[in-house]
Coordinates of C-alpha atoms in Angstrom, one line a residue:
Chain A
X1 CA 48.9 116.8 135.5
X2 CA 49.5 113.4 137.0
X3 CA 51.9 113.6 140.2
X4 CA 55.0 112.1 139.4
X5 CA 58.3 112.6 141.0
X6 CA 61.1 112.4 138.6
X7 CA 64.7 111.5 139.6
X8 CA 67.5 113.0 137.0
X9 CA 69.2 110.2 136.3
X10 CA 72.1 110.9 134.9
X11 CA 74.4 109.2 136.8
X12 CA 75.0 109.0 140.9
X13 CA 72.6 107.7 143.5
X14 CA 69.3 108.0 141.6
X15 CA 68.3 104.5 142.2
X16 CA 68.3 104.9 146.3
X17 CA 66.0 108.0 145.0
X18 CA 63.4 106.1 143.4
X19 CA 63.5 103.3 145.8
X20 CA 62.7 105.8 148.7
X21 CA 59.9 107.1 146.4
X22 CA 58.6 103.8 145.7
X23 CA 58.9 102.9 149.8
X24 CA 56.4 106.0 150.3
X25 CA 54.1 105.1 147.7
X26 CA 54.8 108.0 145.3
X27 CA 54.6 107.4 141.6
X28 CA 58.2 108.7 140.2
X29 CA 60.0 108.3 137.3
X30 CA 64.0 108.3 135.4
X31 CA 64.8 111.6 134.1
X32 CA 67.4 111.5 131.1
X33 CA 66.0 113.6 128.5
X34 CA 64.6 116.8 128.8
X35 CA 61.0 116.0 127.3
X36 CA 60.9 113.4 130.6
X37 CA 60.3 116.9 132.5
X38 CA 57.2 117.8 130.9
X39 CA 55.7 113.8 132.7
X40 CA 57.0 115.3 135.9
X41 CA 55.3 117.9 138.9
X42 CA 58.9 117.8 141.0
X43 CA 62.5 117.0 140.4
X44 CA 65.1 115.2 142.6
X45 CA 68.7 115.8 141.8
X46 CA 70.5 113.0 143.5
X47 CA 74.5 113.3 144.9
X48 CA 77.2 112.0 142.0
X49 CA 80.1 113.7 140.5
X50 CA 78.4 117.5 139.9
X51 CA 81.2 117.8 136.9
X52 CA 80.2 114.8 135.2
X53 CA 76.3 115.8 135.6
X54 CA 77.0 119.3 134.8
X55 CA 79.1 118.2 131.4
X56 CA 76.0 115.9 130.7
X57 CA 73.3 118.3 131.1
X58 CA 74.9 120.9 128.5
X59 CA 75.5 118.5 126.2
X60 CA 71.6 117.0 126.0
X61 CA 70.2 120.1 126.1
X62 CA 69.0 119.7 129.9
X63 CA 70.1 123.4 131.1
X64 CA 67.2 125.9 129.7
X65 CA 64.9 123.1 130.5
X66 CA 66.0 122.3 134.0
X67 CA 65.3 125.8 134.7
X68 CA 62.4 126.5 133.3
X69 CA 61.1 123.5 135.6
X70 CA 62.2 124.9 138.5
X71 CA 60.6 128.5 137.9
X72 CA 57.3 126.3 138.4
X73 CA 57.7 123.4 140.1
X74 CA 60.1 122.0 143.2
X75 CA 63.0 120.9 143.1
X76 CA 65.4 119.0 145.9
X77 CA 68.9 119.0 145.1
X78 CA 71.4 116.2 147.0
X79 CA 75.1 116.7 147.0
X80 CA 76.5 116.8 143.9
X81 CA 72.2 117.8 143.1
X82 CA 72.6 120.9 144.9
X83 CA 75.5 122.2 144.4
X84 CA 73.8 122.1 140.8
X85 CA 71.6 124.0 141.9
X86 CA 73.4 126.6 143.3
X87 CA 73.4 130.6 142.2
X88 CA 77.6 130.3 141.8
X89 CA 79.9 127.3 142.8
X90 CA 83.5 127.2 143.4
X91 CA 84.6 125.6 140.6
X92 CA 84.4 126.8 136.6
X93 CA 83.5 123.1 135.3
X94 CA 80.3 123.3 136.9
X95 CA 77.8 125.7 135.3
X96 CA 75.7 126.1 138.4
X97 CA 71.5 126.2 137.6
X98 CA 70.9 128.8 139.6
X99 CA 67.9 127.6 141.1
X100 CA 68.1 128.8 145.1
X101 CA 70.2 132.2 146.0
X102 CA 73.4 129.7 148.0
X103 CA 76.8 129.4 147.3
X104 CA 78.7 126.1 146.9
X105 CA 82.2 124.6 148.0
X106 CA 82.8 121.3 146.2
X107 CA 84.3 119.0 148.8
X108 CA 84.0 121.0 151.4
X109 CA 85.1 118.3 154.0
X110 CA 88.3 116.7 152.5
X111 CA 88.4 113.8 150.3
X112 CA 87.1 110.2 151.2
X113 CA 88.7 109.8 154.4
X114 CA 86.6 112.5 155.8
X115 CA 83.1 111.4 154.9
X116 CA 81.0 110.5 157.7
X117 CA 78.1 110.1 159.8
X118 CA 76.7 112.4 162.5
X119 CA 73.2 112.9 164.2
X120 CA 71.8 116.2 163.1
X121 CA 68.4 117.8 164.8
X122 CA 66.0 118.1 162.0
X123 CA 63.8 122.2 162.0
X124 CA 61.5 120.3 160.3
X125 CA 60.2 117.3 162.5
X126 CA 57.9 118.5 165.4
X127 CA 58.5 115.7 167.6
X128 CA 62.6 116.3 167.2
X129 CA 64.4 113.2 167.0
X130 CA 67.3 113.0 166.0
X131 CA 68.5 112.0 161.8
X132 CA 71.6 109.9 161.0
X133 CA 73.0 111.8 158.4
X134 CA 75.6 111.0 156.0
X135 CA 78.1 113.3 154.1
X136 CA 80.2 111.5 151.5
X137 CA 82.8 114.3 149.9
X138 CA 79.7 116.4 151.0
X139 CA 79.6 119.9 149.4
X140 CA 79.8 123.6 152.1
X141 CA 76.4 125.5 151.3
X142 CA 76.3 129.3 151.6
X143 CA 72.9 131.6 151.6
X144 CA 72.9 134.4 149.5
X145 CA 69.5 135.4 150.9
X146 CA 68.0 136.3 154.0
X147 CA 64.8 133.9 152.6
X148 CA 66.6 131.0 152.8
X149 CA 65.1 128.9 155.6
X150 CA 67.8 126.4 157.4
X151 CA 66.5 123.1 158.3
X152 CA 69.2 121.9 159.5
X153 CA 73.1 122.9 161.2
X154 CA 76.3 120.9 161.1
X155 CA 79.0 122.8 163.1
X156 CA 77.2 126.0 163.4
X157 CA 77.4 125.5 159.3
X158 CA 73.7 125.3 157.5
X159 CA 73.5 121.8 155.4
X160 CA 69.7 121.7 155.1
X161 CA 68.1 124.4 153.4
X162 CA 64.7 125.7 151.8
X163 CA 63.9 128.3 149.5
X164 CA 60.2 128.5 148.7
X165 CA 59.5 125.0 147.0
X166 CA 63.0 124.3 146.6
X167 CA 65.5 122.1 149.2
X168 CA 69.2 121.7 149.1
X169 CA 70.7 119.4 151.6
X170 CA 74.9 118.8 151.8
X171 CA 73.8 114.8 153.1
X172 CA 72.2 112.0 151.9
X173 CA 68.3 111.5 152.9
X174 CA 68.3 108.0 150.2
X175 CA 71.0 106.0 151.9
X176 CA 69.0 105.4 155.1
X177 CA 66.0 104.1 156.1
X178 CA 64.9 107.0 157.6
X179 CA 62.3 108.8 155.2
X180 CA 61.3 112.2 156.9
X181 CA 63.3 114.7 154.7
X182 CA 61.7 113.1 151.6
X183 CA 57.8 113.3 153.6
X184 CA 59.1 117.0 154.7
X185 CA 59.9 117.7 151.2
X186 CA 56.7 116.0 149.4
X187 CA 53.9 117.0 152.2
X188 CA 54.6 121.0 150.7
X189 CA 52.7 120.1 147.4
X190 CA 52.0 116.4 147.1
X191 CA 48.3 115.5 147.2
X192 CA 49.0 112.6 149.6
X193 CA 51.7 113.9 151.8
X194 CA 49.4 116.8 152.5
Chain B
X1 CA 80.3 108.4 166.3
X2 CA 77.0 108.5 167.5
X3 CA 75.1 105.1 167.7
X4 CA 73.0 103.7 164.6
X5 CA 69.4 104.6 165.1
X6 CA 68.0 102.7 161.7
X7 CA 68.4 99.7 159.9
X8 CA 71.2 99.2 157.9
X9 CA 70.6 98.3 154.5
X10 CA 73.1 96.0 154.3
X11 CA 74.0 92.8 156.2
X12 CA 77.5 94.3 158.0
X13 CA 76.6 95.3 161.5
X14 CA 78.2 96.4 164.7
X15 CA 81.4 98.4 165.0
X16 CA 81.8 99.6 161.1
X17 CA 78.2 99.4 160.5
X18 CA 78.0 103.2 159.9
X19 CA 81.4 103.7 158.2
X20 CA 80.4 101.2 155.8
X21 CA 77.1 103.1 154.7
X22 CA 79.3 105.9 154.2
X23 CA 81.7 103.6 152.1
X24 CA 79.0 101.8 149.9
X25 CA 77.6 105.7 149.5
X26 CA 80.7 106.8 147.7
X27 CA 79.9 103.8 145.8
X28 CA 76.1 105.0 144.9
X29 CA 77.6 108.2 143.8
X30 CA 79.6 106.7 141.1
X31 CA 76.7 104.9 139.2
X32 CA 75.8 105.0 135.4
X33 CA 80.0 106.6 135.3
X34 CA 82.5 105.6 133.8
X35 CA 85.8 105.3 135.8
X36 CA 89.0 105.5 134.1
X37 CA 92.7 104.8 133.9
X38 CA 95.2 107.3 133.8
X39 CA 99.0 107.2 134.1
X40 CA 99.7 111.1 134.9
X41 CA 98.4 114.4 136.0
X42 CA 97.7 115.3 132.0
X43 CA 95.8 111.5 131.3
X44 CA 93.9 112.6 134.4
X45 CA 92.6 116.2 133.3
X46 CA 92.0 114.8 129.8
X47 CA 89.7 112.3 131.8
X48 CA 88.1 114.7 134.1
X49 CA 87.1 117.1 131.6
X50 CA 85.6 114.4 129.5
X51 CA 83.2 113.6 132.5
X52 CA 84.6 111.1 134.0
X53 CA 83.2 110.1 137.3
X54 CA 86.7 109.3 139.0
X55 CA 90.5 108.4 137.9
X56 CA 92.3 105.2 139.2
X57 CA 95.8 106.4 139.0
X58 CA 98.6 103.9 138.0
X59 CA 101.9 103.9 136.4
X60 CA 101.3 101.3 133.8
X61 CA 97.9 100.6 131.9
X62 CA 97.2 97.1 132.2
X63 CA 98.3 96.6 128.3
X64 CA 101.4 97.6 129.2
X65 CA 101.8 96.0 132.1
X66 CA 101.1 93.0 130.2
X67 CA 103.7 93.9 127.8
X68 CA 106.7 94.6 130.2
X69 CA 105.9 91.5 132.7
X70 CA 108.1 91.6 135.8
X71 CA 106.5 92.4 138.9
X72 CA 103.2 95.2 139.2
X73 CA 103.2 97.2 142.0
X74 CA 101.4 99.8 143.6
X75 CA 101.8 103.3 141.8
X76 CA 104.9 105.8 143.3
X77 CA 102.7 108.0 146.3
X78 CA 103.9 110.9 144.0
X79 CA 102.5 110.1 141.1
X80 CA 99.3 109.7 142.5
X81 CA 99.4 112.7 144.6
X82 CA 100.2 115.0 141.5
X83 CA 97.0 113.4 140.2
X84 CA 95.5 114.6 143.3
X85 CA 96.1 117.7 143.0
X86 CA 95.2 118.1 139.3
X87 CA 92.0 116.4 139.9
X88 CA 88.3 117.1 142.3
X89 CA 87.1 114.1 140.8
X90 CA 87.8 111.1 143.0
X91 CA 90.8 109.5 142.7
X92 CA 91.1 105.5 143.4
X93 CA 94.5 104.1 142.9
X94 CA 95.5 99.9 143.1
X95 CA 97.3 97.8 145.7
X96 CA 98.1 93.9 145.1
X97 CA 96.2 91.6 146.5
X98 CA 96.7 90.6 150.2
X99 CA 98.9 93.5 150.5
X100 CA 97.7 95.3 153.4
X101 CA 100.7 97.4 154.3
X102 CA 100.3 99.4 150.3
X103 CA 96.5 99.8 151.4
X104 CA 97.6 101.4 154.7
X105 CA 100.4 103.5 152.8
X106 CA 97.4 104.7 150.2
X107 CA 94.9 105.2 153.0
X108 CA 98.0 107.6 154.5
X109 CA 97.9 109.5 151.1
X110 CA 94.2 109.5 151.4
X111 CA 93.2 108.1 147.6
X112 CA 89.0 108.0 147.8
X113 CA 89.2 104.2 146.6
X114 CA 91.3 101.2 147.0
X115 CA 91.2 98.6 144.0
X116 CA 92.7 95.5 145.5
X117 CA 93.6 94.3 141.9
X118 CA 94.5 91.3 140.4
X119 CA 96.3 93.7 137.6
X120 CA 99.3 93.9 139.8
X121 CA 101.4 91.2 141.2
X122 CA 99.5 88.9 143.7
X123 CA 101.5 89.2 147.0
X124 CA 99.2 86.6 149.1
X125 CA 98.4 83.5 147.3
X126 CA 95.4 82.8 149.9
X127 CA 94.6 85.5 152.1
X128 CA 93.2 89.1 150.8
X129 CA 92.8 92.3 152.5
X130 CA 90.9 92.7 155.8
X131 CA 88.8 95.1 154.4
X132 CA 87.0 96.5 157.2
X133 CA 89.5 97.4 159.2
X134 CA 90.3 100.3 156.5
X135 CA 88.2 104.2 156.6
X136 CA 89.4 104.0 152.8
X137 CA 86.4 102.1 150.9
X138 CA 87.9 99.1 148.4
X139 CA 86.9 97.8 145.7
X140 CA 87.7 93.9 144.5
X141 CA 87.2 92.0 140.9
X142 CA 85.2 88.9 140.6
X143 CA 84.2 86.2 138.4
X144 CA 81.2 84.9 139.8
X145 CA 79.5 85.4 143.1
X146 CA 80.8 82.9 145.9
X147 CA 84.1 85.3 145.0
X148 CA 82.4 88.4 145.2
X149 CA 80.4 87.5 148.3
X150 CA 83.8 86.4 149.7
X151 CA 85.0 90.3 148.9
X152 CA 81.9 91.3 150.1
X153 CA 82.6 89.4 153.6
X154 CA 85.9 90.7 153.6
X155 CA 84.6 94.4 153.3
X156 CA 84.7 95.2 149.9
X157 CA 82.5 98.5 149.5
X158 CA 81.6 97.9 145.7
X159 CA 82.3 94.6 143.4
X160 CA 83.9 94.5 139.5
X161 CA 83.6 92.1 137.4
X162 CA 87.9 91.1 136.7
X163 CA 87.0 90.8 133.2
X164 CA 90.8 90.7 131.0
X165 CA 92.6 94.0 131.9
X166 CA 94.6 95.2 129.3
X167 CA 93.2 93.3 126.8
X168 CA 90.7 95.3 124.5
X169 CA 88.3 92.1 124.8
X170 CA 85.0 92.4 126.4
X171 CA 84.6 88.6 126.4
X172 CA 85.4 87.8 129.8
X173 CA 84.0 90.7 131.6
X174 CA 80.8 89.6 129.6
X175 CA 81.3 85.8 130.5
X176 CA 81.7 87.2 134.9
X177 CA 78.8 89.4 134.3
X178 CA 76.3 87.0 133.2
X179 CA 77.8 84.5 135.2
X180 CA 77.0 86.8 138.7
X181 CA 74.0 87.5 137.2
X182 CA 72.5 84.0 136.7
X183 CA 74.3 82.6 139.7
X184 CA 72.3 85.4 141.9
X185 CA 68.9 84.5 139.8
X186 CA 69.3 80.8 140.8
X187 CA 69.6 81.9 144.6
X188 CA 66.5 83.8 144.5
X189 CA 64.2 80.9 143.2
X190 CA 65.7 78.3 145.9
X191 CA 63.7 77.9 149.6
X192 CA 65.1 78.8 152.5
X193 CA 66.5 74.9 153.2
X194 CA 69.0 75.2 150.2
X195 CA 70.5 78.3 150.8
X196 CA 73.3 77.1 153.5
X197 CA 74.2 74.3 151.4
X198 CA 75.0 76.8 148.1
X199 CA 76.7 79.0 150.9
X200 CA 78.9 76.2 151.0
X201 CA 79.2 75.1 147.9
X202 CA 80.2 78.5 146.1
X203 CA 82.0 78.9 149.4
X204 CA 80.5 82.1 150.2
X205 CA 79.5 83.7 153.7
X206 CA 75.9 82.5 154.6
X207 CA 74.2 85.9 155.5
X208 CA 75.5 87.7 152.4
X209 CA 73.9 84.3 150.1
X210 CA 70.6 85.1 152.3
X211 CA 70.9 88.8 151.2
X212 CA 71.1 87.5 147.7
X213 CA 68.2 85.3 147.8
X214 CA 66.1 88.0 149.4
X215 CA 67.1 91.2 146.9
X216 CA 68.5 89.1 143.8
X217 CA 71.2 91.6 144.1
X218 CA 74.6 92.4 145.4
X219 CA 74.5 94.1 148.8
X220 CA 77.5 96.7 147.3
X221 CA 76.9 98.1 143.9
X222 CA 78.6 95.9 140.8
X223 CA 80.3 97.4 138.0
X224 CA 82.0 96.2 135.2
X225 CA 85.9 96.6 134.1
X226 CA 88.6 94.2 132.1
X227 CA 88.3 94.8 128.3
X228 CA 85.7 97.6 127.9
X229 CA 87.2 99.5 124.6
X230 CA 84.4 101.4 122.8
X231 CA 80.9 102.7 123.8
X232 CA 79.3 99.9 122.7
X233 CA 81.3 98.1 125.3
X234 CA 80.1 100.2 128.2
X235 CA 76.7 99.9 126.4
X236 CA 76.9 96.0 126.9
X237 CA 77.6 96.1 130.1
X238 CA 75.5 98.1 131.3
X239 CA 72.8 96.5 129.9
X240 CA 73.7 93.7 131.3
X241 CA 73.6 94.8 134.5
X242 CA 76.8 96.5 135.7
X243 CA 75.9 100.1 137.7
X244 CA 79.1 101.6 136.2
X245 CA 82.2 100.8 133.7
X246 CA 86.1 101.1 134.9
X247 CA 87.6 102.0 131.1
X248 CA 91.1 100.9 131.5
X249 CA 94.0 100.8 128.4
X250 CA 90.9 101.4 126.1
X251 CA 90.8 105.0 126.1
X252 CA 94.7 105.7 126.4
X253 CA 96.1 103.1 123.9
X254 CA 93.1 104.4 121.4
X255 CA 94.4 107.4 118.6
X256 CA 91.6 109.7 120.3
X257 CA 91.8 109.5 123.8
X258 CA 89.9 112.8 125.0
X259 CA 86.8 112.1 122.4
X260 CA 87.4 108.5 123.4
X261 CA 86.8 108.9 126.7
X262 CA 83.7 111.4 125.9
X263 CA 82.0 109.2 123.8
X264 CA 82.3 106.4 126.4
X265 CA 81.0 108.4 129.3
X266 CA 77.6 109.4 127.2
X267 CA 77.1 105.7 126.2
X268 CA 77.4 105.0 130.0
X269 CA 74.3 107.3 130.7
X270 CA 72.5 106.5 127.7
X271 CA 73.3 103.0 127.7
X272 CA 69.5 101.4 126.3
X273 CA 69.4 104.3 123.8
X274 CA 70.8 103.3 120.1
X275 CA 70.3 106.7 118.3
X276 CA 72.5 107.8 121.3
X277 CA 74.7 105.3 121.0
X278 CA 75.2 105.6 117.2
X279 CA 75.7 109.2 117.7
X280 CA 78.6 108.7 120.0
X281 CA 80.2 106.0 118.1
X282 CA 80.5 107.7 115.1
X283 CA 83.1 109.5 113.9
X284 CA 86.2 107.8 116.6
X285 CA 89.7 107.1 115.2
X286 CA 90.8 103.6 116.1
X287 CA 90.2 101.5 119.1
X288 CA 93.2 99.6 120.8
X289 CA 94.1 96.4 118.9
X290 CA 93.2 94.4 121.9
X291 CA 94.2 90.3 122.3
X292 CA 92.1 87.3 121.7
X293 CA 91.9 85.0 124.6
X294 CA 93.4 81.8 122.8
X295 CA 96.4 83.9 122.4
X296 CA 97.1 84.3 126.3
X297 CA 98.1 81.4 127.9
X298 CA 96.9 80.3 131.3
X299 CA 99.5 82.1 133.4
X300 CA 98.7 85.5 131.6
X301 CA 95.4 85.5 132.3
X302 CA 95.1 87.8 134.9
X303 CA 91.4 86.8 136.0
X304 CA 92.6 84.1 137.8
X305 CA 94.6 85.9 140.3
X306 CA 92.8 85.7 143.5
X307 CA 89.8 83.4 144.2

C-alpha cells in the first residue's frame, strides 16, 4: 500500500487541499468514485456545501464505502467535510457519516457577513504560536464522547477536534500558508511526517 | 482583527487583506457547483434539493428580462429574504453595475454574495463598485482578462465569464472563456520587461498582470455563466477551465426543471467523465429554446455592459 492522500473531490475547496499536500511533498490524489478509495491510506474532506456533497455521495454510491474507509484508515473532515462526518447534524438533507461521536450545527455563525478570521492557540504545536484561522459559514461542533481530544477553542467552544485517527476542524487549514494542522494530522501515520 | 501573521495568497494587502481571504474562501467553497437562478422561495427549494451549491435570487430570469425590456433592478429585499429563509444554501442576489447604494442595501439584508451584473440595468456608464469597501464578497462578469483583472483590482472576490444571459447559447461564455484563458497563457510565456507594457495595454492593474504571469491563473476563482442550458454545457465549461457554472433561465424556462437542475449539478462534478455525462443527459424533457446571436442586435447584447 503506497501512501497516498486522497482529497474527495466532489465539489468545494479540494484544490487548496491538494496544493497544501503537494507544498509538503505528500503524494495525494482526486477522490470522485468510490474505487479511488481503495489507491488511498487517508481521506481529506474539504469545506463546500455539505448538502450538495451529501446529495452527491448517495447518489455514486460513496456512503457504505466512505465508511468502510474510515473504520481503517484516517480521515480529516473540513467544514462542510466534517460536519459530514458527524454522528447526527442539524439538518435532515444531510445524512451525516458517522465517522467521530460530535454533533453538528450547519452555519453556526450566521451567514456570510459573519465569517472571519481570528488567532486561535493550537493543543497541538509545542512551541505555541499562534494559527490564523478562518471560518467561512463555519459549522458549531459538539462531542458526544468523553474521547474526543480538543485541539483547539473558539469562545470557550471546541473547533478542532480528534478522535483516534480522525480530525474535524469548524476552519479552514488550506486557505493559508500556514501548514501545521495538515503536518499535525499526517505525522500520526505518514511514514515521512513521522 | 488580529494582525496577519502569513502570506497572503493573493496580491491585496493591508487593511482588508484578511477579510478578503475570507471572501475568496466562500469562493473556494463553491467549486465544481453549480449556482442557480431562482425567482421565489419554491424555484429556490426545487434548486437546493437538487444540490445546488447556492441560489442567486432575482425577480426576473434573464430570458425574461430580455423579453419585457424596461429597466432591471435589483430584486424587492422581500423576495430575497423569503428565499432566505427557505434556503441554508448560500444565497447571492444581483445589483447594477456602479450601484453602490443597492450593494449597501443587500449587504444590510445580509445576501452571502453580490453579483454586480451586467443583467440588470447599468447605472454608471464608467465607474463600478468599490468593492473592497464591502464585508459582503462580489462577484463580476468578464470577457477577457484586462476586465476581470480590473474587477479583480476593484475587489471582486471571484470572476464569471458574462457569457449571453438569458439566452440558452453557450457561444459567448465559450468565446470569454477561451479568450481569459489564452490571454493568461500569453502572460505567462512573456519576461519580466513586457509585462507593464500588456498591463497597459489590456488596461489592467500591474500587480494583478504579474500574479498572472507568475500562476497562469486568476488570483480569485473563475466560473462560467451566460447561456449554460444542459449538462453538456456545464461539461464544456468546465473543461475548459471554469471552477464552477451559474445556471441561469436554463433550468427554469426548461419543461423539467427539478431533474434539470439535477442532471446539471452531476455533470458539474463529473465534468471529464462521458458515461457520466450520458447518463445524466438522457432521459430530460426539453431544453429552453434559446436565441442565436445574429438575431440580437448590438444594444441587446448584454456582454457589453460594463468594460
Amino acid at each position: 500500500m503506497s501512501d497516498v492522500v486522497g482529497v474527495l473531490a466532489l465539489q468545494g475547496a479540494f484544490e487548496k487541499h491538494i496544493e497544501m499536500l503537494s507544498a509538503l511533498g505528500v503524494e495525494n490524489q482526486r477522490v470522485r468514485y468510490a474505487h479511488e478509495l481503495d489507491e488511498c491510506s487517508a481521506l481529506i474532506i474539504p469545506g463546500g456545501e455539505s448538502t450538495t456533497m451529501s446529495l452527491l455521495i448517495q447518489k455514486f454510491e460513496l456512503y457504505k464505502k466512505l465508511q468502510e474507509f474510515a473504520a481503517e484508515k484516517p480521515v480529516m473532515g473540513v467544514c462542510a467535510g466534517a460536519i459530514l462526518m458527524a454522528e447526527t447534524v442539524d439538518d435532515a438533507r444531510v445524512i451525516p457519516l458517522k465517522i467521530m461521536p460530535m454533533t453538528a450545527a450547519r452555519n453556526n455563525y450566521g451567514r456570510q457577513v459573519c465569517s472571519f478570521s481570528t488567532d486561535l492557540d493550537l493543543e497541538c504545536d509545542a512551541e505555541g504560536l499562534p494559527y490564523q484561522a478562518h471560518f467561512i459559514r463555519a459549522p458549531g461542533l459538539t462531542p458526544n464522547s468523553d474521547k474526543i481530544e480538543k485541539l483547539a477553542s473558539y469562545n470557550g467552544e471546541p473547533v478542532m477536534m480528534r478522535s483516534g485517527r480522525h480530525m474535524a476542524l469548524a476552519f479552514h487549514p488550506e486557505l493559508t500558508k500556514d501548514s501545521r494542522i495538515h503536518e499535525c494530522w499526517l505525522k500520526r501515520f505518514h511514514p515521512s511526517f513521522q | 482583527m488580529s494582525e496577519s501573521k502569513q502570506a497572503s495568497n493573493h496580491p491585496q494587502t493591508e487593511a482588508g487583506e484578511e477579510n478578503f481571504t475570507v471572501k475568496v474562501g466562500l469562493a473556494e467553497m463553491l467549486k465544481g457547483g453549480a449556482i442557480m437562478d431562482v425567482t421565489d422561495a419554491e424555484q429556490a427549494k426545487i434548486a437546493e434539493d437538487a444540490g445546488a451549491i447556492a441560489v442567486m435570487a432575482l425577480e426576473r430570469i434573464p430570458s425574461d428580462i430580455r423579453k419585457d425590456g424596461g429597466v432591471a433592478r435589483m430584486s424587492d429585499p422581500d423576495m430575497i429574504r423569503k428565499i432566505q429563509e427557505t434556503v441554508s444554501i448560500p444565497v447571492m442576489a444581483k445589483c447594477r453595475i456602479g450601484h453602490f447604494a443597492e450593494a449597501q442595501i443587500l449587504e444590510a439584508l445580509e445576501v452571502d454574495f453580490i453579483d454586480e451584473s451586467e443583467v440588470l440595468t447599468p447605472a454608471d456608464e464608467a465607474n463600478h463598485v468599490a468593492k473592497h469597501d464591502f464585508k459582503v464578497p462580489f462577484v463580476c462578469g468578464s470577457t477577457c482578462l484586462g476586465e476581470a483583472l480590473r474587477r479583480i483590482g476593484e475587489g471582486a472576490a471571484m470572476m464569471r465569464t458574462k457569457g449571453e444571459a438569458g439566452s440558452g447559447n453557450i457561444v459567448e461564455a465559450v468565446r470569454h472563456m477561451r479568450t481569459i484563458q489564452n490571454e493568461m497563457k500569453r502572460l505567462t510565456i512573456m519576461s519580466k520587461e513586457q509585462l507593464m507594457s500588456e498591463a497597459k495595454n489590456i488596461g489592467a492593474p500591474y500587480d494583478l498582470v504579474c500574479y498572472v504571469a507568475e500562476h497562469g491563473k486568476l488570483p480569485v476563482p473563475n466560473f462560467s455563466a451566460g447561456g449554460i442550458a444542459t449538462p453538456a454545457d456545464a461539461a464544456l465549461v468546465r473543461q475548459l477551465g471554469a471552477e464552477a457554472v451559474f445556471v441561469g433561465s436554463g433550468i427554469f424556462m426548461s419543461e423539467d426543471p427539478a431533474a434539470r437542475a439535477a442532471a446539471i449539478v452531476k455533470a458539474t462534478t463529473y465534468y471529464d467523465d462521458p458515461e457520466t455525462l450520458l447518463e445524466v443527459s438522457s432521459g430530460l424533457k426539453a431544453g429552453m429554446k434559446g436565441i442565436l446571436m445574429q438575431d440580437l442586435s448590438p444594444e441587446e447584447r448584454l456582454a457589453s455592459r460594463g468594460w
